[in-house]
Short mmCIF file of C-alpha atoms in Angstrom, two decimals:
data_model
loop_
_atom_site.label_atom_id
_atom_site.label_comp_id
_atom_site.label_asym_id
_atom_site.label_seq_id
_atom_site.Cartn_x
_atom_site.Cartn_y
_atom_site.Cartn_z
CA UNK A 1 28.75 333.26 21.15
CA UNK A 2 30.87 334.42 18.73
CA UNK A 3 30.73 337.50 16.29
CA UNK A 4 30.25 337.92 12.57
CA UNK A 5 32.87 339.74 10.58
CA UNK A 6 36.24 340.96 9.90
CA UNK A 7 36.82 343.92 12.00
CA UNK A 8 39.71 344.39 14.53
CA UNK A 9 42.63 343.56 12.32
CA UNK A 10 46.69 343.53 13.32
CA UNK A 11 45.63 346.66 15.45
CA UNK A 12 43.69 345.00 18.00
CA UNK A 13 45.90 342.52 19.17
CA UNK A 14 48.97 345.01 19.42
CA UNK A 15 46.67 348.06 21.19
CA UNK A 16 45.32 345.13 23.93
CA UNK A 17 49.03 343.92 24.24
CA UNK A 18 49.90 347.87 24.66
CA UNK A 19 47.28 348.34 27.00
CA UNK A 20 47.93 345.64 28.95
CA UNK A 21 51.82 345.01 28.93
CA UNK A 22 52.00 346.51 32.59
CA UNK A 23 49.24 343.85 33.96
CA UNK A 24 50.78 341.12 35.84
CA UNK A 25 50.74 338.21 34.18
CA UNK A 26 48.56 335.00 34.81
CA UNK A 27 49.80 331.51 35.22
CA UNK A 28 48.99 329.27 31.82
CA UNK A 29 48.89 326.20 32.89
CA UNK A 30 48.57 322.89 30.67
CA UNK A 31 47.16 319.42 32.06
CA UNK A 32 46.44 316.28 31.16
CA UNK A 33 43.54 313.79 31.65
CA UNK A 34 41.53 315.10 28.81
CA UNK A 35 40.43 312.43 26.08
CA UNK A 36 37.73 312.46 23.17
CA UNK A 37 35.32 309.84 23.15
CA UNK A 38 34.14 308.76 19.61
CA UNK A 39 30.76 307.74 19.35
CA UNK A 40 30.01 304.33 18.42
CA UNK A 41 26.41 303.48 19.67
CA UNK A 42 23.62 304.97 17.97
CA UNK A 43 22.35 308.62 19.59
CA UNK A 44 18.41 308.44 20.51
CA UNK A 45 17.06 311.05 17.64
CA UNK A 46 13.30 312.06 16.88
CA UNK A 47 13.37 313.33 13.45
CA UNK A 48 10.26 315.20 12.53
CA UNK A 49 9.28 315.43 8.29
CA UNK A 50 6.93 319.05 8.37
CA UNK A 51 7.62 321.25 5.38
CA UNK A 52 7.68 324.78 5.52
CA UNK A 53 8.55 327.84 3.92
CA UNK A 54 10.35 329.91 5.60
CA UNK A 55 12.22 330.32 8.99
CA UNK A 56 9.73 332.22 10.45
CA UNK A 57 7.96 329.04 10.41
CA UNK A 58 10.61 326.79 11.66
CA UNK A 59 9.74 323.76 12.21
CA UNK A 60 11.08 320.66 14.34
CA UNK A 61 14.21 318.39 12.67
CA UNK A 62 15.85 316.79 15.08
CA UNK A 63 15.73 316.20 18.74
CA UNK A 64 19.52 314.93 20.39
CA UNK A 65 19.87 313.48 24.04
CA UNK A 66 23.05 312.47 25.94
CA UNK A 67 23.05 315.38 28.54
CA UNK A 68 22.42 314.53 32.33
CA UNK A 69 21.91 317.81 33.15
CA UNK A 70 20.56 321.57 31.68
CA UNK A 71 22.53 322.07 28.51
CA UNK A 72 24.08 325.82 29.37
CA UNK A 73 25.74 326.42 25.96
CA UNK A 74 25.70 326.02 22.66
CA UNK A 75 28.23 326.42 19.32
CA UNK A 76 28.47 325.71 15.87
CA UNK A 77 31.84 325.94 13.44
CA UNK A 78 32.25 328.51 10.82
CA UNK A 79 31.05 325.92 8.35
CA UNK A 80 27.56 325.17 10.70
CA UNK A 81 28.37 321.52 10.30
CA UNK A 82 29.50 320.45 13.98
CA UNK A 83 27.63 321.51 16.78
CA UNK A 84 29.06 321.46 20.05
CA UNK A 85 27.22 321.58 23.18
CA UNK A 86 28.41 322.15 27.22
CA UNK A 87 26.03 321.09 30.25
CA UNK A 88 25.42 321.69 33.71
CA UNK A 89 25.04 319.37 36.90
CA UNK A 90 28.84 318.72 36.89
CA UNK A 91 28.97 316.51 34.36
CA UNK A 92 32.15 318.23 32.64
CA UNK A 93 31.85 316.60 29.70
CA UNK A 94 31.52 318.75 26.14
CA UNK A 95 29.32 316.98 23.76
CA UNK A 96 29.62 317.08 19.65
CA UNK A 97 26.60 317.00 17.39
CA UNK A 98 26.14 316.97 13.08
CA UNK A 99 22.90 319.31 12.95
CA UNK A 100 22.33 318.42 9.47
CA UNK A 101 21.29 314.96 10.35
CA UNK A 102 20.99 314.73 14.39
CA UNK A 103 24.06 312.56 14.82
CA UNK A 104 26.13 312.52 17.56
CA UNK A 105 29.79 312.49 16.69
CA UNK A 106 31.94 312.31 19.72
CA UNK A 107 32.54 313.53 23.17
CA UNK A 108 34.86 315.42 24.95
CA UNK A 109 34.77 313.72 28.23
CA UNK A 110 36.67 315.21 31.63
CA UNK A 111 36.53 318.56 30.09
CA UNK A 112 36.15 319.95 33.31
CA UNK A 113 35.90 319.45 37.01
CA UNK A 114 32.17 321.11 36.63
CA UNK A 115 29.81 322.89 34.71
CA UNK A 116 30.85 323.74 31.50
CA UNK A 117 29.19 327.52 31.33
CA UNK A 118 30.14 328.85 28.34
CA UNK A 119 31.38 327.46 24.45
CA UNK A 120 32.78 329.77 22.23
CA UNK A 121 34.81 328.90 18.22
CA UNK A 122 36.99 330.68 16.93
CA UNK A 123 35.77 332.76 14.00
CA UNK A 124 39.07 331.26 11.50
CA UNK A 125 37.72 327.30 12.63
CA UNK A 126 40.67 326.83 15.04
CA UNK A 127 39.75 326.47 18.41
CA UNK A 128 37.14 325.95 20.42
CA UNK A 129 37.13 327.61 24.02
CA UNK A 130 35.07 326.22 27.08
CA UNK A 131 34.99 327.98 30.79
CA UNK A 132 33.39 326.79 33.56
CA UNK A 133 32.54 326.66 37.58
CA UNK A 134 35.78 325.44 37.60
CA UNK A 135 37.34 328.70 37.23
CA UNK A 136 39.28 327.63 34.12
CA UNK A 137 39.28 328.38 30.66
CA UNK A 138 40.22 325.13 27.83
CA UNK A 139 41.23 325.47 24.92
CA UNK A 140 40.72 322.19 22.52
CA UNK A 141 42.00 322.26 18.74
CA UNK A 142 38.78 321.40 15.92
CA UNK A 143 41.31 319.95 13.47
CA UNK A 144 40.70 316.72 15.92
CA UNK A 145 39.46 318.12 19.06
CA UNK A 146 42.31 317.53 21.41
CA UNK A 147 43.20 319.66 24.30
CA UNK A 148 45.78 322.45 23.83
CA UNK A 149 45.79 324.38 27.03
CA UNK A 150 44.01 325.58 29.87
CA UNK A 151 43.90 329.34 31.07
CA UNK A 152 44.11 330.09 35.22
CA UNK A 153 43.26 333.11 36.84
CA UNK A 154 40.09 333.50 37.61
CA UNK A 155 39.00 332.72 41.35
CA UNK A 156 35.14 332.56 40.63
CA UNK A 157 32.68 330.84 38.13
CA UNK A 158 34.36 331.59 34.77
CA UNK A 159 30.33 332.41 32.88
CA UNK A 160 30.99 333.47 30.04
CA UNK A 161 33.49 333.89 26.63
CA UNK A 162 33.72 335.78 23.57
CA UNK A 163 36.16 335.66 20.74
CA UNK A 164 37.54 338.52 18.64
CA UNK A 165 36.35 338.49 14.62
CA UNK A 166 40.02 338.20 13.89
CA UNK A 167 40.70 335.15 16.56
CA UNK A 168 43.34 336.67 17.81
CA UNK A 169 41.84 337.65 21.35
CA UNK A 170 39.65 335.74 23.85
CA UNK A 171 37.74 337.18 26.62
CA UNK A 172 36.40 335.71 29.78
CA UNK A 173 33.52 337.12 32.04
CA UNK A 174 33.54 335.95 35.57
CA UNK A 175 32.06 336.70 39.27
CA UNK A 176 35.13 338.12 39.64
CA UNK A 177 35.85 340.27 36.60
CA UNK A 178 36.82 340.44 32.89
CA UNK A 179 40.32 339.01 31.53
CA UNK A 180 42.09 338.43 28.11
CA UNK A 181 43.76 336.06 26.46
CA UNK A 182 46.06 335.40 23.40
CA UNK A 183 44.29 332.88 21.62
CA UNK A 184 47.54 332.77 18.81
CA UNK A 185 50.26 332.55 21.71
CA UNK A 186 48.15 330.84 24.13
CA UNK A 187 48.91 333.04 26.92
CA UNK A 188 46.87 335.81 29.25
CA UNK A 189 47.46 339.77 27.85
CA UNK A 190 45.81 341.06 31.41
CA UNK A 191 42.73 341.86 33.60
CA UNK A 192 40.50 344.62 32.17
CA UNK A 193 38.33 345.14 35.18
CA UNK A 194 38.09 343.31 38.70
CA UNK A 195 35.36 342.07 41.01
CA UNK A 196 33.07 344.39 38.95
CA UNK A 197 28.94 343.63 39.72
CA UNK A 198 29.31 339.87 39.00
CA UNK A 199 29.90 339.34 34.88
CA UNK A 200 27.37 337.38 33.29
CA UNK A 201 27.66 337.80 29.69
CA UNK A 202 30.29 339.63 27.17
CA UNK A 203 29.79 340.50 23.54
CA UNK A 204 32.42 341.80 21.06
CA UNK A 205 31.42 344.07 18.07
CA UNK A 206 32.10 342.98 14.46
CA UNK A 207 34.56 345.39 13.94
CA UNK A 208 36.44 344.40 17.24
CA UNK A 209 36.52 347.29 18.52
CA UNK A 210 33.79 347.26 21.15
CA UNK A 211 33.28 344.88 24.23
CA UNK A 212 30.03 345.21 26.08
CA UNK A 213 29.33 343.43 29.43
CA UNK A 214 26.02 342.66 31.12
CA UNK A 215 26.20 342.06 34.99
CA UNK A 216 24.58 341.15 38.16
CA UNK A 217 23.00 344.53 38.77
CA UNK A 218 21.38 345.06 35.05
CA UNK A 219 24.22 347.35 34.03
CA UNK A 220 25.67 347.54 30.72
CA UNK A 221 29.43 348.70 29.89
CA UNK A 222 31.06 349.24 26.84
CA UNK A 223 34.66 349.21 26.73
CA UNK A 224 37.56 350.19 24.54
CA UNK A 225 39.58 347.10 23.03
CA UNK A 226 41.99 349.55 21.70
CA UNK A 227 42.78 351.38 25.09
CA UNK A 228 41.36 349.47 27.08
CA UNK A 229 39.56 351.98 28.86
CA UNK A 230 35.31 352.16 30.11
CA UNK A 231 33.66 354.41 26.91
CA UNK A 232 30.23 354.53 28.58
CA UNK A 233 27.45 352.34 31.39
CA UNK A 234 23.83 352.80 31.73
CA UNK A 235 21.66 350.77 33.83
CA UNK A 236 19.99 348.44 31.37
CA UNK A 237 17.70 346.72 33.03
CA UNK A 238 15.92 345.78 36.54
CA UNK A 239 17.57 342.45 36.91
CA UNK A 240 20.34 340.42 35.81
CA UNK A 241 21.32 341.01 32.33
CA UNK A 242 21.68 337.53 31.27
CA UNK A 243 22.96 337.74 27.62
CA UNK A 244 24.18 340.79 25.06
CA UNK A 245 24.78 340.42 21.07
CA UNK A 246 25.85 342.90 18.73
CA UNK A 247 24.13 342.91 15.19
CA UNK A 248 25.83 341.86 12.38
CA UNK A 249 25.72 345.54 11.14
CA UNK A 250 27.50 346.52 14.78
CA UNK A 251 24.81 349.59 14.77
CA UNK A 252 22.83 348.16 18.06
CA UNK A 253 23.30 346.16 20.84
CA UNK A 254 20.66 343.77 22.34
CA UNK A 255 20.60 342.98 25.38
CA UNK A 256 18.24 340.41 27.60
CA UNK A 257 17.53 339.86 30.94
CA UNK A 258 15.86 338.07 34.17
CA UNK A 259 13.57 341.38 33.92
CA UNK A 260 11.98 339.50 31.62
CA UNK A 261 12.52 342.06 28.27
CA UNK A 262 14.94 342.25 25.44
CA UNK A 263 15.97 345.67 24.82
CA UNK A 264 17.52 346.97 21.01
CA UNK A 265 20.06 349.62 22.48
CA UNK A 266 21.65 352.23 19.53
CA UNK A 267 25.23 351.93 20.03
CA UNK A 268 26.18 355.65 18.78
CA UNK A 269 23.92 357.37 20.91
CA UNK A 270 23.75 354.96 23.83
CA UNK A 271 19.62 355.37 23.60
CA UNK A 272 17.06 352.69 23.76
CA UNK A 273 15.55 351.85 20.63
CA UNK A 274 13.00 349.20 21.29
CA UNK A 275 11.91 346.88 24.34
CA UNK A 276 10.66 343.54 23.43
CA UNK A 277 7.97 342.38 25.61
CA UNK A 278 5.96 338.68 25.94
CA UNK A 279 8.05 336.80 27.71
CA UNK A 280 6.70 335.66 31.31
CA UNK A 281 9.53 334.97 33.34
CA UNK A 282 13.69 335.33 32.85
CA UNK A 283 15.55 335.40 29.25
CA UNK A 284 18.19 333.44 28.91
CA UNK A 285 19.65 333.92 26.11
CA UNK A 286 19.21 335.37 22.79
CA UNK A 287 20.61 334.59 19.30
CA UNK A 288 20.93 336.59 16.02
CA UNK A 289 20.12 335.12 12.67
CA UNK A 290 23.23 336.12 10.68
CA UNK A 291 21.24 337.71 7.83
CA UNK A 292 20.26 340.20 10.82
CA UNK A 293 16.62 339.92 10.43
CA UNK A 294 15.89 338.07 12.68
CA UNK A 295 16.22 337.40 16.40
CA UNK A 296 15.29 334.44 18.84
CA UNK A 297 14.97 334.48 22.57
CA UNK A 298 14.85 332.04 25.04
CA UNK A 299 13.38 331.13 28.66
CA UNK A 300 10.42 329.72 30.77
CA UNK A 301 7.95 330.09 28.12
CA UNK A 302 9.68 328.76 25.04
CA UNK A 303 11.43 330.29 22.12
CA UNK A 304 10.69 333.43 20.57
CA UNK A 305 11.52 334.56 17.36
CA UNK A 306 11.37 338.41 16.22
CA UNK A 307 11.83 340.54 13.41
CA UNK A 308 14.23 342.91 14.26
CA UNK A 309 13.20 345.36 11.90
CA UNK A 310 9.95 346.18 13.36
CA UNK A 311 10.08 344.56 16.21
CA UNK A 312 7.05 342.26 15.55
CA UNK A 313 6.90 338.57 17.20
CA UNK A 314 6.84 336.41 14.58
CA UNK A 315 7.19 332.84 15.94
CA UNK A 316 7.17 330.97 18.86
CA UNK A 317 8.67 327.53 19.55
CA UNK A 318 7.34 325.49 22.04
CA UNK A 319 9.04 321.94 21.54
CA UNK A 320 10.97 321.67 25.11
CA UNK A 321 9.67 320.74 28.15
CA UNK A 322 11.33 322.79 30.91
CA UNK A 323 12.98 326.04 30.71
CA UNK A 324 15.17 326.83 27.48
CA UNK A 325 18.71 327.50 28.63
CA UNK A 326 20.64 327.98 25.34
CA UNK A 327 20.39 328.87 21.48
CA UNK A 328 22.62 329.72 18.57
CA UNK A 329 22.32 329.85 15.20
CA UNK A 330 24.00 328.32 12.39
CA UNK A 331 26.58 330.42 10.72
CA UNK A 332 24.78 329.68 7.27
CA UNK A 333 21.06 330.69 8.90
CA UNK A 334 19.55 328.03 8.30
CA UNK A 335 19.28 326.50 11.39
CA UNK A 336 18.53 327.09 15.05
CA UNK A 337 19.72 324.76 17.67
CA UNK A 338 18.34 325.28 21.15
CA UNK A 339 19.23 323.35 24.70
CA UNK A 340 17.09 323.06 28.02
CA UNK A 341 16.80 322.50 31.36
CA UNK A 342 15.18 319.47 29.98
CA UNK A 343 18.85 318.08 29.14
CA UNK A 344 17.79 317.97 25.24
CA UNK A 345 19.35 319.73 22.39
CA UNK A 346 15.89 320.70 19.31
CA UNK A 347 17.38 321.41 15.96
CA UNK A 348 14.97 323.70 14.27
CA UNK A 349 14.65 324.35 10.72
CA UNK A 350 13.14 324.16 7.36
CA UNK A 351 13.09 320.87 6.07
CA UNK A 352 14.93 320.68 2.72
CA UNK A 353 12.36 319.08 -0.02
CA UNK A 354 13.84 315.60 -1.34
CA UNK A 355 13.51 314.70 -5.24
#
């Protein structure tokens, strides 16, 4: 998940390398053995041909299989025209998708040793960054998606990664704590926190600013990327807090979790500003529509979609067969892409009308 925006300019990167110049520093290691399979062979594809109107009635484009396992993360470029998609069941392997017609246009195979948790691009179309139960970080360049380098230190489940708005400044969220990376250099700046309640998800504000982690325990903390340093934590929810986004605006913070509730938290006073309710078992995960009206939410039960305004469900989407696992929207809004423990990828959208 990465965020909208052109905060945190020249001043983030040299605060974090301030802040952080006395940590010790963490091997960066490079390897081999990583390759990109091209696809030749046609991709199995269910195209659906429904019309509609608007996004709030989203219908189903595309359907893409290849996963053997629950698809765990999802990304698109800048541009929205690659997807790229990470699984589960230790397949390793980091798949790449066109969402505009369903295609599949290469793998990355051997990307890692397990899981691959979490995908993340860089906001300027650079890099894409993978983690996984591995305990490493990749880094693979989108000019032709080779491998670049691989980031060590973690000794747990590397779950989750976000990316600064100026791609200067990667951050990893693991069972065992929160580190950061130069994504320019290619080398660690330091640990901001250790063995801290389990980190399952990380979100960086627009401005750059602002990091806020969810962990095991349903506690939220929002820290400093200038100093460094905790500004505030609350206990957020009863369970898990399985994913956090800031809106494009960087005014609220939302926030899901196993509790089964999405929360809208006001990031200037810290207070709760609306709890989402309907779901009937764990979110896991949630996505913002850049035009920041409207937000989708995933779990047992389907996908939700919501006005963020007023808070009003507005759509649900009902196409996979097993729990949903992972959504993102398109940088352009026009699309929603959505993965399952089903081991499918659904492309939802609104048809564009042919002449």
């Amino acid at each position: 998940m990465s965020s909208q925006g052109r905060g945190g300019g020249n001043f983030l990167r040299t605060n974090i390398i301030l802040a952080f110049m006395a940590a010790i520093a963490l091997p960066v290691i490079t390897c081999g053995g990583f390759y990109v399979h091209q696809a030749h062979a046609a991709v199995e594809v269910t195209p659906t041909s429904q019309t509609t109107n608007s996004f709030a009635n989203a219908q189903l484009l595309y359907t893409l299989r290849g996963h053997n396992g629950t698809v765990k993360s999802l990304a698109f470029t800048p541009d929205s025209r690659v997807l790229a998609s990470g699984g589960a069941e230790n397949e390793g392997i980091i798949r790449l998708w066109n969402p505009a017609n369903g295609k599949k246009l290469g793998s990355i195979n051997k990307a890692h040793k397990a899981a691959v948790e979490s995908l993340v691009i860089s906001p300027d179309g650079q890099t894409l960054a993978s983690c996984s139960d591995d305990n490493t970080i990749n880094l693979w360049s989108l000019k032709n998606f080779k491998f670049s380098r691989s980031f060590v230190g973690h000794t747990s489940n590397v779950l989750s990664l976000a990316v600064s708005p100026d791609s200067k400044v990667l951050i990893s969220g693991a069972l065992d704590g929160i580190r950061l990376w130069d994504l320019l250099q290619q080398r660690p700046l330091g640990t901001l926190v250790s063995f801290d309640n389990l980190i399952y998800t990380l979100a960086i504000s627009p401005n750059g600013q602002t990091l806020a982690s969810g962990d095991s325990k349903g506690v939220i903390k929002l820290w400093s990327l200038t100093s460094g340093k905790l500004i505030s934590e609350f206990v957020a929810h009863s369970n898990v807090v399985s994913a956090v986004i800031f809106t494009p605006d960087g005014e609220t913070l939302i926030s899901a979790s196993r509790d089964r509730t999405v929360k809208l938290w006001n990031i200037n006073t810290g207070e709760l500003v609306r709890t989402l309710t309907g779901h009937n078992n764990w979110v896991n995960a949630i996505a913002i529509n850049p035009d920041g009206q409207t937000l989708a939410s995933a779990g047992r039960d389907g996908i939700k979609l919501w006005n963020l305004t007023t808070g009003e469900l507005i759509n649900t989407l009902s196409g996979h067969t097993d729990w949903v696992s992972a959504i993102a929207f398109s940088p352009n809004g026009k699309i929603l892409a959505s993965g399952g423990f089903d081991r499918q990828i659904k492309i939802w959208g609104t048809p564009q009308k042919r002449n």
